[in-house]
């Protein structure tokens, strides 16, 4: 824009009185010619406006792009977060399942060890019981052998005594009105007397003699006799092995009891 120049001559001339002639210049002609440059200013303003609008438009586009990009980034982050949360849930479920499987496996292992320990204990107990039974069987077999040997010796003694006493038994049977019967068991003999009751010679009195042990026993008798007297007669038999005297003593007890 052109600037107005100041001249001193113009300022002094303004102090002069106006000319009166027709050729004198007017006041407007005497004013300085000032050029403000509005067109150029307008043109520059228009250019600035275009540039400013373009800048604003570009800024708006950039802001929109950045905002869209930010939204996309946020959406991606949310998606990643959702996927990671889902992965965490899956891993948590797998971890829980694995922990439960491990716990179940540990429990099954403990139960298996307990079962093995129980079976082992039962096996040891059965082995110990088997050994005890074997020892008992050995001891029982020894006892059986001893008893069989004792029984054989006793049977041999009875056989020899029977052969020795056979004639004597015949004598006592006739002399004592006695008969010998079986008592239903191999180790018992029944001795039956008659002519022990004066009012009825057919009335019988009897007793059973047990021969299973080395010491003879009177197991049953009819009629009832005093136990002390029976024991006394029986003791003499076990001491002397004299069967004849024993049979005579028992007949005397029956005769006494039936009086």
XYZ file of C-alpha atoms in Angstrom:
259
model
C 0.000 0.000 0.000
C 1.425 3.509 -1.003
C 1.952 5.893 1.868
C 1.244 9.676 1.557
C 4.288 11.983 1.655
C 4.257 15.143 3.691
C 5.637 18.310 2.176
C 6.299 21.443 4.290
C 5.320 23.778 1.531
C 1.838 22.334 1.589
C 1.472 22.907 5.273
C 2.441 26.607 4.992
C 0.303 27.101 2.015
C -2.659 26.013 3.996
C -2.098 29.029 6.195
C -2.454 31.432 3.249
C -5.746 33.122 2.453
C -7.701 31.595 -0.414
C -7.177 32.895 -3.840
C -9.912 34.983 -5.310
C -9.167 34.448 -8.923
C -10.990 31.895 -11.039
C -7.855 30.052 -11.858
C -7.018 29.289 -8.257
C -7.090 25.495 -7.312
C -9.868 24.100 -5.056
C -9.443 22.670 -1.556
C -9.998 19.078 -2.815
C -7.321 19.464 -5.383
C -4.973 20.637 -2.762
C -5.497 17.450 -0.565
C -2.845 14.782 -0.787
C -3.581 11.708 -2.942
C -3.674 8.712 -0.520
C -3.821 5.113 -1.886
C -4.846 2.587 0.872
C -4.512 -0.580 -1.389
C -7.923 -2.100 -0.506
C -7.992 -4.310 -3.572
C -4.676 -5.825 -2.769
C -5.774 -6.225 0.873
C -8.998 -7.830 -0.280
C -7.094 -10.142 -2.571
C -4.711 -11.098 0.186
C -7.599 -11.612 2.602
C -9.334 -13.845 0.061
C -6.169 -15.864 -0.425
C -5.721 -16.099 3.341
C -9.310 -17.232 3.753
C -8.845 -19.922 1.119
C -5.651 -21.093 2.745
C -7.234 -20.927 6.226
C -10.294 -22.861 5.068
C -8.025 -25.435 3.427
C -6.005 -25.637 6.659
C -9.165 -26.030 8.724
C -10.492 -28.646 6.318
C -7.243 -30.563 6.422
C -7.190 -30.273 10.204
C -10.769 -31.514 10.385
C -9.944 -34.431 8.107
C -6.838 -35.204 10.118
C -8.831 -35.045 13.367
C -11.529 -37.267 11.885
C -8.931 -39.728 10.615
C -7.146 -39.719 13.944
C -10.438 -40.136 15.788
C -11.464 -42.975 13.471
C -8.054 -44.511 13.873
C -8.337 -44.099 17.638
C -11.756 -45.727 17.606
C -10.379 -48.562 15.503
C -7.454 -48.919 17.882
C -9.811 -48.898 20.881
C -12.069 -51.456 19.175
C -9.033 -53.621 18.429
C -7.880 -53.257 22.022
C -11.353 -54.215 23.255
C -11.363 -57.189 20.903
C -7.888 -58.189 22.034
C -8.985 -57.759 25.638
C -12.089 -59.888 25.019
C -10.040 -62.567 23.277
C -7.429 -62.531 26.032
C -10.183 -62.709 28.661
C -11.664 -65.651 26.805
C -8.224 -67.247 26.584
C -7.753 -66.642 30.308
C -11.126 -68.269 31.026
C -10.188 -71.251 28.869
C -6.791 -71.527 30.554
C -8.442 -71.172 33.958
C -10.904 -73.939 33.079
C -8.089 -76.129 31.787
C -6.060 -75.406 34.907
C -9.017 -76.258 37.132
C -9.683 -79.439 35.158
C -6.018 -80.365 35.323
C -5.928 -79.660 39.063
C -9.021 -81.819 39.575
C -7.458 -84.565 37.477
C -4.257 -84.342 39.518
C -6.230 -84.403 42.765
C -8.216 -87.411 41.564
C -5.016 -89.098 40.454
C -3.397 -88.412 43.832
C -6.510 -89.742 45.586
C -6.546 -92.849 43.407
C -2.827 -93.295 44.008
C -3.344 -92.978 47.767
C -6.235 -95.451 47.635
C -4.121 -97.826 45.552
C -1.240 -97.593 48.019
C -3.678 -98.147 50.896
C -5.145 -101.173 49.091
C -1.650 -102.526 48.407
C -0.706 -101.996 52.044
C -3.902 -103.732 53.166
C -3.324 -106.651 50.786
C 0.290 -106.874 51.897
C -0.788 -106.891 55.536
C -3.406 -109.557 54.813
C -0.796 -111.615 52.956
C 1.636 -111.306 55.867
C -1.097 -112.184 58.355
C -2.158 -115.170 56.283
C 1.462 -116.265 55.912
C 1.923 -115.988 59.672
C -1.364 -117.849 60.248
C -0.271 -120.502 57.733
C 3.022 -120.923 59.569
C 1.209 -121.176 62.897
C -1.204 -123.727 61.435
C 1.711 -125.716 60.063
C 3.364 -125.668 63.478
C 0.079 -126.673 65.094
C -0.338 -129.434 62.523
C 3.144 -130.699 63.301
C 2.454 -130.569 67.029
C -0.966 -132.172 66.530
C 0.572 -134.891 64.401
C 3.153 -135.525 67.093
C 0.394 -135.676 69.708
C -1.656 -137.991 67.484
C 1.358 -140.247 66.985
C 2.002 -140.283 70.721
C -1.626 -141.099 71.443
C -1.685 -143.767 68.749
C 1.441 -145.283 70.205
C -0.052 -145.119 73.685
C -3.282 -146.614 72.381
C -1.380 -149.394 70.636
C 0.506 -150.095 73.828
C -2.690 -150.007 75.812
C -4.484 -152.231 73.309
C -1.590 -154.643 73.403
C -1.735 -154.613 77.164
C -5.505 -155.166 77.078
C -5.123 -158.009 74.600
C -2.489 -159.686 76.705
C -4.524 -159.078 79.839
C -7.629 -160.438 78.102
C -5.849 -163.570 77.016
C -4.498 -163.950 80.492
C -7.849 -163.219 82.124
C -10.091 -165.151 79.719
C -10.229 -168.337 81.841
C -10.506 -166.236 84.947
C -13.380 -164.240 83.432
C -15.247 -167.425 82.655
C -14.805 -168.419 86.259
C -16.014 -165.077 87.597
C -18.994 -165.013 85.252
C -20.148 -168.341 86.600
C -19.173 -167.633 90.174
C -20.619 -164.100 90.351
C -23.685 -164.719 88.132
C -22.286 -162.125 85.727
C -22.462 -161.490 82.027
C -20.469 -159.010 79.961
C -22.100 -156.914 77.236
C -21.133 -154.131 74.927
C -22.124 -150.575 75.943
C -22.512 -149.200 72.422
C -18.952 -147.825 72.272
C -15.640 -149.552 71.627
C -14.066 -148.289 74.828
C -16.908 -149.264 77.187
C -18.036 -152.561 78.718
C -21.269 -153.298 80.545
C -21.277 -155.778 83.419
C -24.687 -157.158 84.382
C -25.255 -159.061 87.671
C -28.147 -161.303 88.655
C -28.969 -163.029 91.969
C -28.115 -159.849 93.888
C -31.604 -159.351 95.329
C -32.916 -162.124 97.599
C -36.583 -161.502 96.792
C -36.013 -161.527 93.025
C -33.057 -163.511 91.697
C -33.755 -162.267 88.151
C -33.444 -158.614 89.121
C -30.407 -157.132 87.428
C -27.779 -154.649 88.597
C -25.230 -153.281 86.197
C -22.461 -150.777 85.653
C -20.454 -149.490 82.673
C -16.672 -149.499 82.793
C -14.742 -146.986 80.643
C -11.435 -148.284 79.286
C -10.454 -145.344 77.044
C -7.879 -144.089 79.549
C -5.187 -145.855 81.438
C -7.155 -145.277 84.621
C -10.447 -147.140 84.379
C -13.686 -145.262 85.135
C -17.135 -146.350 86.284
C -19.380 -144.222 84.070
C -22.907 -145.415 84.923
C -24.464 -147.852 87.346
C -27.898 -149.065 88.388
C -29.051 -149.129 91.112
C -27.417 -146.059 92.561
C -24.296 -146.684 94.639
C -22.355 -144.482 96.996
C -19.686 -142.649 95.012
C -17.019 -142.965 97.680
C -17.395 -146.746 97.845
C -17.282 -147.024 94.071
C -14.142 -144.887 93.939
C -12.513 -147.046 96.605
C -13.138 -150.254 94.653
C -12.078 -148.580 91.402
C -8.834 -147.325 92.920
C -7.920 -150.881 93.902
C -8.516 -151.980 90.302
C -6.321 -149.219 88.856
C -3.567 -150.038 91.333
C -3.607 -153.824 91.087
C -5.226 -154.398 87.692
C -7.047 -157.304 89.324
C -10.323 -157.398 87.434
C -11.712 -160.377 89.390
C -11.435 -158.666 92.734
C -12.989 -155.528 91.218
C -16.004 -157.443 89.862
C -16.436 -159.143 93.234
C -16.258 -155.780 95.022
C -18.879 -154.223 92.725
C -21.232 -157.200 93.300
C -20.908 -156.714 97.013
C -21.817 -153.025 96.621
C -24.953 -153.935 94.619
C -26.013 -156.588 97.163
C -25.555 -154.068 99.956
C -27.500 -151.390 98.078
C -30.465 -153.739 97.406
C -30.899 -154.919 100.979
